[in-house]
Every structure is written in C-alpha cells, then in structure tokens.
Amino acid sequence: MSLVSARVHARNTWYLQTNAVIAAWLAVLGVVVLAHQGIRVANWLMVHLLLLGAVSTAIIIWSQHFADTLVRRPALDGRRSLIVRLVGHTLGAILVMIGMILNLFVVVLVGGVLVGAVAVLHAVLLGGELRRAKPTRFGSLVRYYVVAAVSLFGGVGLGIWMANPGTGGDLHARLYVAHIALNVLGWVGLTAVGTLLLLWPTVLRTRLGDGTDAAARTALPLLTAGVTVVAGASLAGVPLGVGAGSVLYLLGLVPVTREAVRQARHAPPTTFAGWSLAASMAWLAFSVAALGVVVATAATPADAVARLGWLVIPLLAGFSAQLLLGALSYLVPMVSGGGPQAGRAAALELNRAPLFRLLVTNGGIVLYLLPVPSLVKVVLSLLVFGVLLSFLVLLVRAVAAGGRIRSRAGSAPVAGLTAVPAGAVGPRRTRSGMAAAAVGALVLAVTAGIALDPVTAGVGTASLTTQGANASIASGEVTEATVTMLDMRFSPSILTVPSGNRLELTVTNGDTAVHDLTLANGLTSGRVAPEETVIVDAGIMAAGSEGWCSIAGHRQMGMVLQIVVTGSAATDAAADHAGSGATDSEASAADDLGAQSPPSPGFVARDAALLPASAETHHDYTFRVGDTEIEVAPAVTQTLWPFNGTAPGPTLRGKVGDTFTITLVNEASIGHSLDFHAGALAPDGPMRTIDPGETLEYSFTATRSGVWLYHCSTMPMSLHIANGMFGAVVIDPAGLDPVDREYLLVQSEFYLGPQGGVAGSDKIAAAAPDLVVFNGYANQYQDQPLRAKVGERIRFWVIDAGPNLASSFHIVGGQFDTVYVEGEYLLRDGGSTGTGGSQTLALAPAQGGFVELSFSEAGTYPFVTHAMTDAERGAAGQIMVVP
C-alpha cells in the first residue's frame, strides 16, 4: 500500500469510527424508546439522547470537517483536539443524563460544565482556525459554527440552572423557552444553515451560485439576532419579544431558502439525503413560527410551556432527526473510502426506499399534530420512530457493502453498481409503489390506534336515530343545529325540532377536556377531543328526548341537552320519560354492606405507620393512574382511579425547603390531573388535565410546614376525589419533638355506585356518603388494631380528604396534650398551664394536623371521628396498648 493510500485508508477509518459514536447514541435512544415506561424522566432523556447525544456529536465531527475544508487548513493539533472534544462532550453528556435519571444535581452540574467547556473549546479552535487562514470564498461560513458553539455554551448554562432543585415556577418556564432557543435554534439551527449553504448544492450535484455568498452574509446576523432576542425576551418575561425574535429568525432563513429553491429548480433532489434535508429545514421554519406564536399569545410562562408540548415532535423528528439522517446519508458514503464503486455501494444502501421513508416520516408527523385520539398518536409515533431508526440498519449495510468492494480492490467491477448512479430512485413504477406503501402504512397505523380505543375515536357507535321513531311521519325536512361543548355545558342547551324532521347536529368540543353526546336511548357520538368537531345524525324526531355527556360526573355538572319536538302529541310524555333516568339508578354496592361483615380472607390493613423524613432534599415520585377495582369494605368493591393503585395514594414526607418532582402517568380511561396543596405555584401548567396515555411533570418547593392534601383537580373534582384520587404530604415543622411512634390517618368518604363501578354522582352532590373511612377501607383497624406501648409518646397525623364532610378525630379513653392544626400549635405539652388538654382534632375538608398523647394503662382504645354517624359508617378503629 502506498503512503497516499495508507493516509486515505486511515482517514476513512477515522470517520467511520467517529461516526460510530453517533450510531451508538441512536441505538441507546432506540432502547430507551422501547423501555421508557420504567425510566425516570424518560421524555427528557429521549430528547437529550437525540440532541445532546447524536446530533451534537455529529455537529462536533462534521463542523470541524467542513471548517478544515472551507479554510483549506487543518485545526491546531489536528485530530488530537477533536478527540479531546468528542471524549469530553460524550462524558459530559453521559454524566448529565445519569444525574437526571438518579436525581443527583451535583452529577448534572459536573456533566454540564464539561459539555459547556467543550463548547467553548470548539468555538475557540474554530475561530482561531478562521483567523489564521487565508481568505477563501466560503471561509466565512465557519462563523456559523463559532456562533453556534457559543449558543450551546449559553444553552447548557440554562440547562444546569433548570436542573437545580430550587428552580421552579415561572422562572423554570422562562428558562425552558430560552434553553430551546439557544440549543435548538442556535447550536443545531445555525450549524444546519451554515452547512447546508455548501452541502445542499453538493447533494443536488449542481454548481454553487453567486447568490450563495450574499445569502450567507445576510442570514447570519439575522439568525443570530433572532436567537438572542428569543432567549433574552424569554428570560426577561417578555412574550411579545419572543415573537419578535422568531420573526427575525425566519427573516434570516429567507435568503438561504431562496437560494436553495433556485438550486433545486436546476437540479431537483432525487435521493433520500436531498429530500430529508429539505424536509428538515421546512420543519425548522414551521417550528420557529409556532414557537413565536405560542409564547407570544400565552397567558403566563407556565401556560406557554404547557402549550409547547406538541412542538417537540416537529423539532425532534421533523427537523433534528431528518437533518442528521439526511446529512449522514450523503456524507458517510463520501468518506467511506474504497473508490467510486465502494462509495456508490454504500450510497445505494442508505438510499433504500427513500420516498417511503420520507412520506411515512413527514406524513406521520402531520397526522400526529392533528386532533386524533391519543392512542393513534402513540402508534404513529412508534411508526415514525421505527422508520427513522431503520437508518441504523441501512448504515450497517452501507459500511458492509463498501467493505466488500474494498476487499475486492483490483478485481472487476461488481455487476450492477456502475450502471446505477448514486442518485437514482428507480423507475416511476417503483416510486408509485413506495408512495402507495407509505400511505398504506400510515392508514394502518391510524386504524390500529382507533381499534385500540374505538370509543375515543367515535367508531363503532351507532347513528343517533331515535329508536322507535315512526318513519311514516317523516316530513322530508332537515333541521340543522350547532352545539358547542364548553365550560361543562352544551350551548345551546335546548333544541327545538319540528316533529318528523331529521335532526343533524354539528357538535364542537370547545373545552379542554374530552366530552361526548349520549341520547336517552343509549346511542352515543363517541368521545370528542378538544377542538374536534363531529357531525351527528340524530335521525327523524318523533318525540322529545334528552342528551348528556356520559363521562363520569360531567352530566351532574350540567352537561345536559334537551331536545324538544313540536307538533307531537307524545312530546311531553316522551320528554318526561327521557328525563326520568337517574345516573345512580343501578343497584348500589351499598346494598351489600354488612355492619358486622369481616374483611375478605387475606385482607391486610393499610400500614398507618409514618416513616421519618429522609435526609434528602429532593424527592422524586412517579404516580401512575389507572382504573382499578379495589375492595373498600367487606364484600364491596369499586373501580377507583387511585394513584399507584392505592387510595389514599403514596404519602410524601419532607422538610421546609425540600423540593418534590412528581411525574404523573395517565394509564386510565379518562383525563386526570394533580394539585399539591404543599406547593405554591400557578396552576395553569402543572395542574392541567392530561389525557390517557400522556404524562405530566409537577415540581414544587415546600415553603411551609403542615400536613397537606394532594388530589386530582379535574372536574368534577368531587367525583375524582371521592373515587380515590387523594393523598397526603407531610412537611415537618421546625423543632418537631421526638416521639416513639407516628401514625397517619386520612379520612375520606365513599359514595358507592354499583358493585365494581365508580362513585355515584348524585350521592356526591347530595353529600350522602355510604361509607366514611380512615385510610381507604371501612373499619379496617377494628380487626387489625394499631399498636402502642404504655408510656410511649404517640403522634397521630390526621388529614380530611373529604370531599364533603368534616372530621373530628377522637380517641376514646385518651387525652391530647399537644394539638397542631394547619401549621400552628393550638396546644403544646399541656399549654401555658402544663395541664391543658384536648379531646378532638377538628378538621374541615382539606385541613390537617396532628395530636400527641401517651397511654398510662394497657388496654384497647377505640378511635373515631366524633361525628358519630360517620363513625358508624366506617370511620372507626382501635389502638391496642400493651405493657
């Protein structure tokens, strides 16, 4: 092998090895996507595996490559400095991710500092390379890379700030938008624009035009100003400034886009690389515009963050992923070595099914952004991700194909390679077949998502034709009406239809929650997502009827639609009959309550012991919500919506100053939310309702002590709380006296629906519970008493979850010498006299506190709520005191 050949081989091997790091990041991303349900901060991790991992690694490698090419001289220390940057960035990124997963801010800080240091080094080395070089036509493009690296440094700093447990509320939301601006629009966006000015015509195999120089000079100041204004305005809390910065950024894209379109007219893209790069820049422009509009029109920073959730897919899959895969599809064959045949073989592998991959990816993203059911979005996202990840398989095949050619160096050309240019996409028939296959895959994905949740999609529900209507009375006329679902109401709430007319309803959900329309005859429209409109054919109207929203509790909140038919003798009777159905008309599980019935075999009472607060200052929890059938009294079950399968949900405990992060995963059949009374923050974002299949992260800092309620705040809130969606947060007051034992009792009410059903809404509205219980089960501590010893000091924490009734906690035979209610001692160690005492701990719904006492004699001490009817309904237990 000659010296020149050896150098070329070494260069090609170098590029394959460094790009293997990119492939490794993508492979890890694939694993996390498949296993994300069991990973903490999974959504954050998937975003950063792509952007901080794969995309950033590619930028470091290829921006150095293009800088060397543009200025026609290598960087100082050549590959050695690049190795240092790659190792430093990779190690830093891994530390950041480990720190986030394990909730160790120190590790995040170290990793972030390392990534930031690499960004600074990258900017300094590229800037120095540009200064030392002789002027070249496109040497100024290196400035894009320098500014991009500076943006990364700023974005990493904001990311560290965001990860600090003490950062929350509006500040966190403002940092979030600025973080996006610097890292995505700056680091990735500026690098993309600067590279594509040169790479785009190369991919198209066309000449650079005279306008490229002018476009490059014009775009950089506008793009840089756009990034700076968006980030600065977000940090300053000026939403209109974010909109203005987005406009500046879009203006910077105009000359670049104009030049790219001119070049594409002369040589249209025909490969996956060209199409993917074009699509990525279209998604970048769309995302920038959407970012500006959403933030500028948001009521608060938290509201902006909540509304930006949908933009993740366009920015990641639409822009970043397609940019990365499109660029690598062209660059890898270029540097794989082995001569033209090897490069062509690699290019053919990476260009397999280009139109299919392009249409599925971009069509899938478009469909995902439409108001389709959540399970359709899940299936579409898996399809798009699978197509994008197929690049790894094609990359392995491309490297192998090039290797086979290199191993045959000197032999006859391999059949078929020389006859097919690298840019070919096949005959028209092949292109039509790929397009048809792509459409078929998308249709199949949507169909599969609908099949998994047909009710939400409104499929499988019958037409709303009034059963029993006499077709002979048909008038041939159609009455059209528009009904809007908003603020838990149908508007208008009364419709008048002439007898014999066909009623056609245009139903629009203008609310933030999912609703439906169900008629008294049992026929339903299916669930209607927010902002969705459906056309409902209610059939020929012969008699009056009633409609309502059948989602739990919505009817009781006023979602009732009255249909009045005029000119029909049966109108009144039919209307009366339709309106007579009660939502609690089914047999109630209360019929199976037995005052002395023992619990089911194997029943174990909930452990009421309260563990001490840990030394940690940051606490992470994942709350999963599902529809779970749970026994709430002997032989009585209800389908509750509990947090992590228990009602009450998990108990949180900490100290003033501690931070809590709760990830809510909605695996239930309807929307749910969270409200932590222990945190003080704007409810717009963290307390919003999320649909089935979605997740939400709720962070707060405990600034005040006490025992605090948390619950689902989705309307009707009374139903969600009554159906088991509540729990307690204990924040220790300073100077809390030591005790021998601590117990936590959460009082709540059950309004029983049918066996295995959900709570009865009418009973809740009447505040007429069937059971009042401690810790989720009637009389559970009668058969399995709490334990204590004579002389031990015992602290009982009590909170009233409601949703309706007050509590008056009392221990028969005991006297409290310490009473703490709602953050303040009413009595401490006997009070000022030393002999003061208390007989009850009185709490309204959502209030909490604790009492302390000691038992001087062994025996069995009943405890109750001293609202005696409620005690008889199940809010009673016993304490077994032994010598």
Short mmCIF file of C-alpha atoms in Angstrom, two decimals, residues 236-515:
data_model
loop_
_atom_site.label_atom_id
_atom_site.label_comp_id
_atom_site.label_asym_id
_atom_site.label_seq_id
_atom_site.Cartn_x
_atom_site.Cartn_y
_atom_site.Cartn_z
CA ALA A 236 -36.97 38.75 30.82
CA GLY A 237 -40.56 37.53 30.73
CA VAL A 238 -41.48 39.47 27.57
CA PRO A 239 -43.57 37.07 25.43
CA LEU A 240 -44.03 39.52 22.57
CA GLY A 241 -40.24 39.77 22.40
CA VAL A 242 -40.10 36.03 21.81
CA GLY A 243 -42.49 36.51 18.91
CA ALA A 244 -40.32 39.32 17.51
CA GLY A 245 -37.19 37.18 17.82
CA SER A 246 -38.91 34.36 15.94
CA VAL A 247 -39.72 36.78 13.12
CA LEU A 248 -36.04 37.82 12.93
CA TYR A 249 -35.00 34.18 12.74
CA LEU A 250 -37.49 33.49 9.96
CA LEU A 251 -36.22 36.52 8.06
CA GLY A 252 -32.73 35.04 8.34
CA LEU A 253 -33.98 31.84 6.74
CA VAL A 254 -35.46 33.69 3.76
CA PRO A 255 -32.26 34.34 1.72
CA VAL A 256 -30.96 30.85 2.42
CA THR A 257 -34.28 29.29 1.40
CA ARG A 258 -34.48 31.44 -1.73
CA GLU A 259 -31.04 30.29 -2.85
CA ALA A 260 -31.81 26.65 -2.02
CA VAL A 261 -35.04 26.76 -4.05
CA ARG A 262 -33.19 28.30 -7.01
CA GLN A 263 -30.65 25.48 -6.94
CA ALA A 264 -33.38 22.83 -6.61
CA ARG A 265 -35.10 24.17 -9.73
CA HIS A 266 -31.99 23.42 -11.75
CA ALA A 267 -31.35 20.03 -10.09
CA PRO A 268 -34.31 18.70 -8.10
CA PRO A 269 -33.46 16.37 -5.20
CA THR A 270 -33.78 12.69 -6.11
CA THR A 271 -32.22 10.96 -3.11
CA PHE A 272 -33.20 10.36 0.48
CA ALA A 273 -30.43 12.73 1.56
CA GLY A 274 -31.77 15.62 -0.52
CA TRP A 275 -35.40 15.09 0.38
CA SER A 276 -34.64 14.63 4.07
CA LEU A 277 -32.55 17.80 4.26
CA ALA A 278 -35.28 19.80 2.52
CA ALA A 279 -37.95 18.44 4.85
CA SER A 280 -35.84 19.18 7.92
CA MET A 281 -35.49 22.85 7.02
CA ALA A 282 -39.22 23.13 6.33
CA TRP A 283 -39.93 21.78 9.80
CA LEU A 284 -37.40 24.20 11.29
CA ALA A 285 -39.22 27.17 9.77
CA PHE A 286 -42.59 25.81 10.89
CA SER A 287 -41.33 25.21 14.43
CA VAL A 288 -39.82 28.67 14.77
CA ALA A 289 -43.07 30.28 13.65
CA ALA A 290 -45.11 28.10 16.02
CA LEU A 291 -42.76 28.85 18.91
CA GLY A 292 -43.18 32.56 18.42
CA VAL A 293 -46.95 32.42 18.14
CA VAL A 294 -47.47 30.10 21.11
CA VAL A 295 -45.24 32.03 23.51
CA ALA A 296 -46.45 35.45 22.38
CA THR A 297 -50.09 34.50 22.92
CA ALA A 298 -49.67 32.55 26.17
CA ALA A 299 -51.19 33.97 29.35
CA THR A 300 -48.19 33.02 31.50
CA PRO A 301 -44.77 31.40 31.01
CA ALA A 302 -46.15 28.18 32.52
CA ASP A 303 -49.02 28.28 30.05
CA ALA A 304 -46.53 28.70 27.21
CA VAL A 305 -44.57 25.64 28.29
CA ALA A 306 -47.75 23.60 28.59
CA ARG A 307 -48.84 24.64 25.09
CA LEU A 308 -45.41 23.94 23.58
CA GLY A 309 -45.56 20.23 24.33
CA TRP A 310 -46.83 19.36 20.85
CA LEU A 311 -43.84 21.13 19.25
CA VAL A 312 -41.40 18.51 20.49
CA ILE A 313 -42.19 16.09 17.65
CA PRO A 314 -41.70 18.63 14.82
CA LEU A 315 -38.44 19.88 16.35
CA LEU A 316 -37.05 16.43 17.08
CA ALA A 317 -38.36 14.11 14.40
CA GLY A 318 -39.16 16.72 11.75
CA PHE A 319 -36.10 18.95 12.00
CA SER A 320 -33.28 17.41 14.03
CA ALA A 321 -33.60 13.73 13.15
CA GLN A 322 -34.18 14.30 9.42
CA LEU A 323 -31.31 16.77 9.31
CA LEU A 324 -28.95 14.26 10.94
CA LEU A 325 -30.01 11.27 8.85
CA GLY A 326 -30.12 13.22 5.61
CA ALA A 327 -26.62 14.62 6.11
CA LEU A 328 -25.13 11.27 7.15
CA SER A 329 -26.77 9.52 4.21
CA TYR A 330 -24.67 11.68 1.91
CA LEU A 331 -21.52 12.12 3.99
CA VAL A 332 -20.89 8.52 5.10
CA PRO A 333 -20.54 7.14 1.54
CA MET A 334 -18.37 10.14 0.69
CA VAL A 335 -15.78 9.30 3.35
CA SER A 336 -16.15 5.52 3.47
CA GLY A 337 -13.25 5.03 1.08
CA GLY A 338 -12.57 2.24 -1.39
CA GLY A 339 -13.05 4.29 -4.52
CA PRO A 340 -16.15 5.23 -6.51
CA GLN A 341 -17.59 1.70 -6.51
CA ALA A 342 -17.42 1.37 -2.72
CA GLY A 343 -18.94 4.80 -2.23
CA ARG A 344 -21.70 4.00 -4.72
CA ALA A 345 -22.46 0.71 -2.96
CA ALA A 346 -22.75 2.47 0.39
CA ALA A 347 -24.91 5.22 -1.11
CA LEU A 348 -27.30 2.69 -2.62
CA GLU A 349 -27.83 1.05 0.75
CA LEU A 350 -28.50 4.36 2.51
CA ASN A 351 -30.85 5.37 -0.28
CA ARG A 352 -33.14 2.36 0.00
CA ALA A 353 -36.89 3.12 -0.12
CA PRO A 354 -36.27 6.88 0.03
CA LEU A 355 -39.77 8.00 -0.88
CA PHE A 356 -41.39 5.54 1.51
CA ARG A 357 -39.23 6.72 4.42
CA LEU A 358 -39.79 10.38 3.58
CA LEU A 359 -43.57 10.10 3.27
CA VAL A 360 -44.03 7.95 6.37
CA THR A 361 -41.87 10.23 8.49
CA ASN A 362 -43.38 13.52 7.43
CA GLY A 363 -46.90 12.22 6.89
CA GLY A 364 -46.76 10.62 10.33
CA ILE A 365 -45.69 13.90 11.93
CA VAL A 366 -48.50 15.80 10.21
CA LEU A 367 -51.08 13.25 11.34
CA TYR A 368 -49.65 13.33 14.86
CA LEU A 369 -50.23 17.08 15.03
CA LEU A 370 -53.90 16.68 14.11
CA PRO A 371 -56.53 16.27 16.87
CA VAL A 372 -56.54 12.47 16.69
CA PRO A 373 -57.05 10.15 19.69
CA SER A 374 -54.06 9.71 21.97
CA LEU A 375 -53.55 6.04 21.06
CA VAL A 376 -53.44 6.97 17.39
CA LYS A 377 -50.64 9.39 18.28
CA VAL A 378 -48.80 6.62 20.12
CA VAL A 379 -48.99 4.23 17.15
CA LEU A 380 -47.98 6.98 14.71
CA SER A 381 -45.00 8.00 16.83
CA LEU A 382 -43.82 4.37 17.01
CA LEU A 383 -44.15 4.04 13.22
CA VAL A 384 -42.21 7.25 12.56
CA PHE A 385 -39.54 6.32 15.07
CA GLY A 386 -39.19 2.84 13.55
CA VAL A 387 -38.70 4.30 10.09
CA LEU A 388 -36.15 6.80 11.34
CA LEU A 389 -34.28 4.13 13.29
CA SER A 390 -34.11 1.91 10.21
CA PHE A 391 -31.23 4.21 9.27
CA LEU A 392 -29.04 2.25 11.68
CA VAL A 393 -29.73 -0.99 9.80
CA LEU A 394 -29.04 0.70 6.49
CA LEU A 395 -25.87 2.26 7.91
CA VAL A 396 -24.52 -1.17 8.88
CA ARG A 397 -25.40 -2.49 5.44
CA ALA A 398 -23.73 0.51 3.79
CA VAL A 399 -20.47 0.04 5.71
CA ALA A 400 -20.53 -3.69 4.94
CA ALA A 401 -21.23 -3.08 1.25
CA GLY A 402 -18.35 -0.61 0.99
CA GLY A 403 -16.10 -3.03 2.83
CA ARG A 404 -16.85 -5.82 0.38
CA ILE A 405 -15.90 -3.58 -2.51
CA ARG A 406 -12.68 -2.50 -0.81
CA SER A 407 -11.77 -6.14 -0.18
CA ARG A 408 -12.05 -6.79 -3.91
CA ALA A 409 -9.80 -3.91 -4.87
CA GLY A 410 -8.28 -4.55 -8.22
CA SER A 411 -10.94 -7.04 -9.35
CA ALA A 412 -13.61 -6.48 -11.97
CA PRO A 413 -16.40 -4.07 -11.14
CA VAL A 414 -19.30 -5.63 -9.30
CA ALA A 415 -22.29 -6.11 -11.55
CA GLY A 416 -24.99 -3.54 -11.23
CA LEU A 417 -23.03 -0.88 -9.38
CA THR A 418 -21.62 1.04 -12.30
CA ALA A 419 -24.95 1.04 -14.08
CA VAL A 420 -26.87 2.72 -11.28
CA PRO A 421 -25.88 6.25 -10.33
CA ALA A 422 -25.88 7.07 -6.65
CA GLY A 423 -28.76 9.48 -7.02
CA ALA A 424 -31.20 7.19 -8.74
CA VAL A 425 -34.52 6.47 -7.07
CA GLY A 426 -35.77 3.89 -9.51
CA PRO A 427 -38.42 3.96 -12.24
CA ARG A 428 -41.77 5.71 -11.90
CA ARG A 429 -43.47 2.42 -11.05
CA THR A 430 -41.12 1.94 -8.10
CA ARG A 431 -41.79 5.45 -6.86
CA SER A 432 -45.56 4.86 -7.11
CA GLY A 433 -45.19 1.63 -5.19
CA MET A 434 -43.21 3.32 -2.42
CA ALA A 435 -45.78 6.10 -2.15
CA ALA A 436 -48.64 3.61 -2.00
CA ALA A 437 -46.81 1.60 0.66
CA ALA A 438 -46.24 4.74 2.72
CA VAL A 439 -49.89 5.74 2.55
CA GLY A 440 -50.86 2.19 3.46
CA ALA A 441 -48.55 2.18 6.48
CA LEU A 442 -49.99 5.47 7.72
CA VAL A 443 -53.57 4.29 7.21
CA LEU A 444 -52.76 1.05 9.03
CA ALA A 445 -51.23 2.99 11.94
CA VAL A 446 -54.27 5.23 12.27
CA THR A 447 -56.59 2.23 12.01
CA ALA A 448 -54.64 0.35 14.67
CA GLY A 449 -54.80 3.34 17.02
CA ILE A 450 -58.55 3.63 16.51
CA ALA A 451 -59.01 -0.10 17.05
CA LEU A 452 -57.21 0.17 20.39
CA ASP A 453 -59.61 2.89 21.57
CA PRO A 454 -62.69 2.96 19.31
CA VAL A 455 -64.82 4.88 21.80
CA THR A 456 -62.50 7.87 21.87
CA ALA A 457 -62.42 7.86 18.08
CA GLY A 458 -66.20 7.66 17.85
CA VAL A 459 -66.02 4.42 15.86
CA GLY A 460 -68.40 1.58 16.44
CA THR A 461 -71.14 3.82 17.82
CA ALA A 462 -74.50 3.72 16.18
CA SER A 463 -76.17 6.61 14.45
CA LEU A 464 -78.20 8.69 16.84
CA THR A 465 -81.51 7.77 15.22
CA THR A 466 -84.29 7.92 17.76
CA GLN A 467 -85.30 4.34 18.43
CA GLY A 468 -88.94 3.66 17.84
CA ALA A 469 -89.38 6.67 15.59
CA ASN A 470 -92.11 6.14 13.03
CA ALA A 471 -90.62 6.67 9.59
CA SER A 472 -94.08 7.31 8.22
CA ILE A 473 -94.17 10.69 9.95
CA ALA A 474 -91.03 11.86 8.15
CA SER A 475 -91.53 15.33 6.74
CA GLY A 476 -88.58 15.18 4.40
CA GLU A 477 -87.12 18.26 6.05
CA VAL A 478 -83.78 18.50 7.85
CA THR A 479 -83.19 20.63 10.94
CA GLU A 480 -79.52 21.56 11.29
CA ALA A 481 -78.20 22.71 14.66
CA THR A 482 -74.78 23.61 16.00
CA VAL A 483 -73.94 22.61 19.57
CA THR A 484 -70.78 23.64 21.40
CA MET A 485 -69.42 21.85 24.47
CA LEU A 486 -67.74 24.47 26.67
CA ASP A 487 -67.28 25.01 30.40
CA MET A 488 -69.14 21.79 31.20
CA ARG A 489 -72.23 22.91 29.29
CA PHE A 490 -73.94 22.27 25.97
CA SER A 491 -74.64 25.53 24.21
CA PRO A 492 -77.46 25.90 23.37
CA SER A 493 -78.82 23.54 25.99
CA ILE A 494 -82.32 23.31 24.44
CA LEU A 495 -83.03 22.45 20.81
CA THR A 496 -86.46 22.74 19.19
CA VAL A 497 -87.22 20.43 16.25
CA PRO A 498 -90.49 20.10 14.30
CA SER A 499 -91.96 16.63 14.54
CA GLY A 500 -90.96 14.47 11.58
CA ASN A 501 -87.83 16.44 10.76
CA ARG A 502 -84.43 14.79 10.65
CA LEU A 503 -82.07 16.38 13.21
CA GLU A 504 -78.46 16.88 12.14
CA LEU A 505 -76.10 18.18 14.83
CA THR A 506 -72.71 19.78 14.34
CA VAL A 507 -71.05 19.17 17.72
CA THR A 508 -67.83 21.03 18.58
CA ASN A 509 -65.79 20.48 21.71
CA GLY A 510 -64.52 23.92 22.69
CA ASP A 511 -63.44 22.73 26.12
CA THR A 512 -60.06 21.47 27.33
CA ALA A 513 -61.46 18.07 28.36
CA VAL A 514 -62.84 15.19 26.31
CA HIS A 515 -66.66 15.04 26.10
#
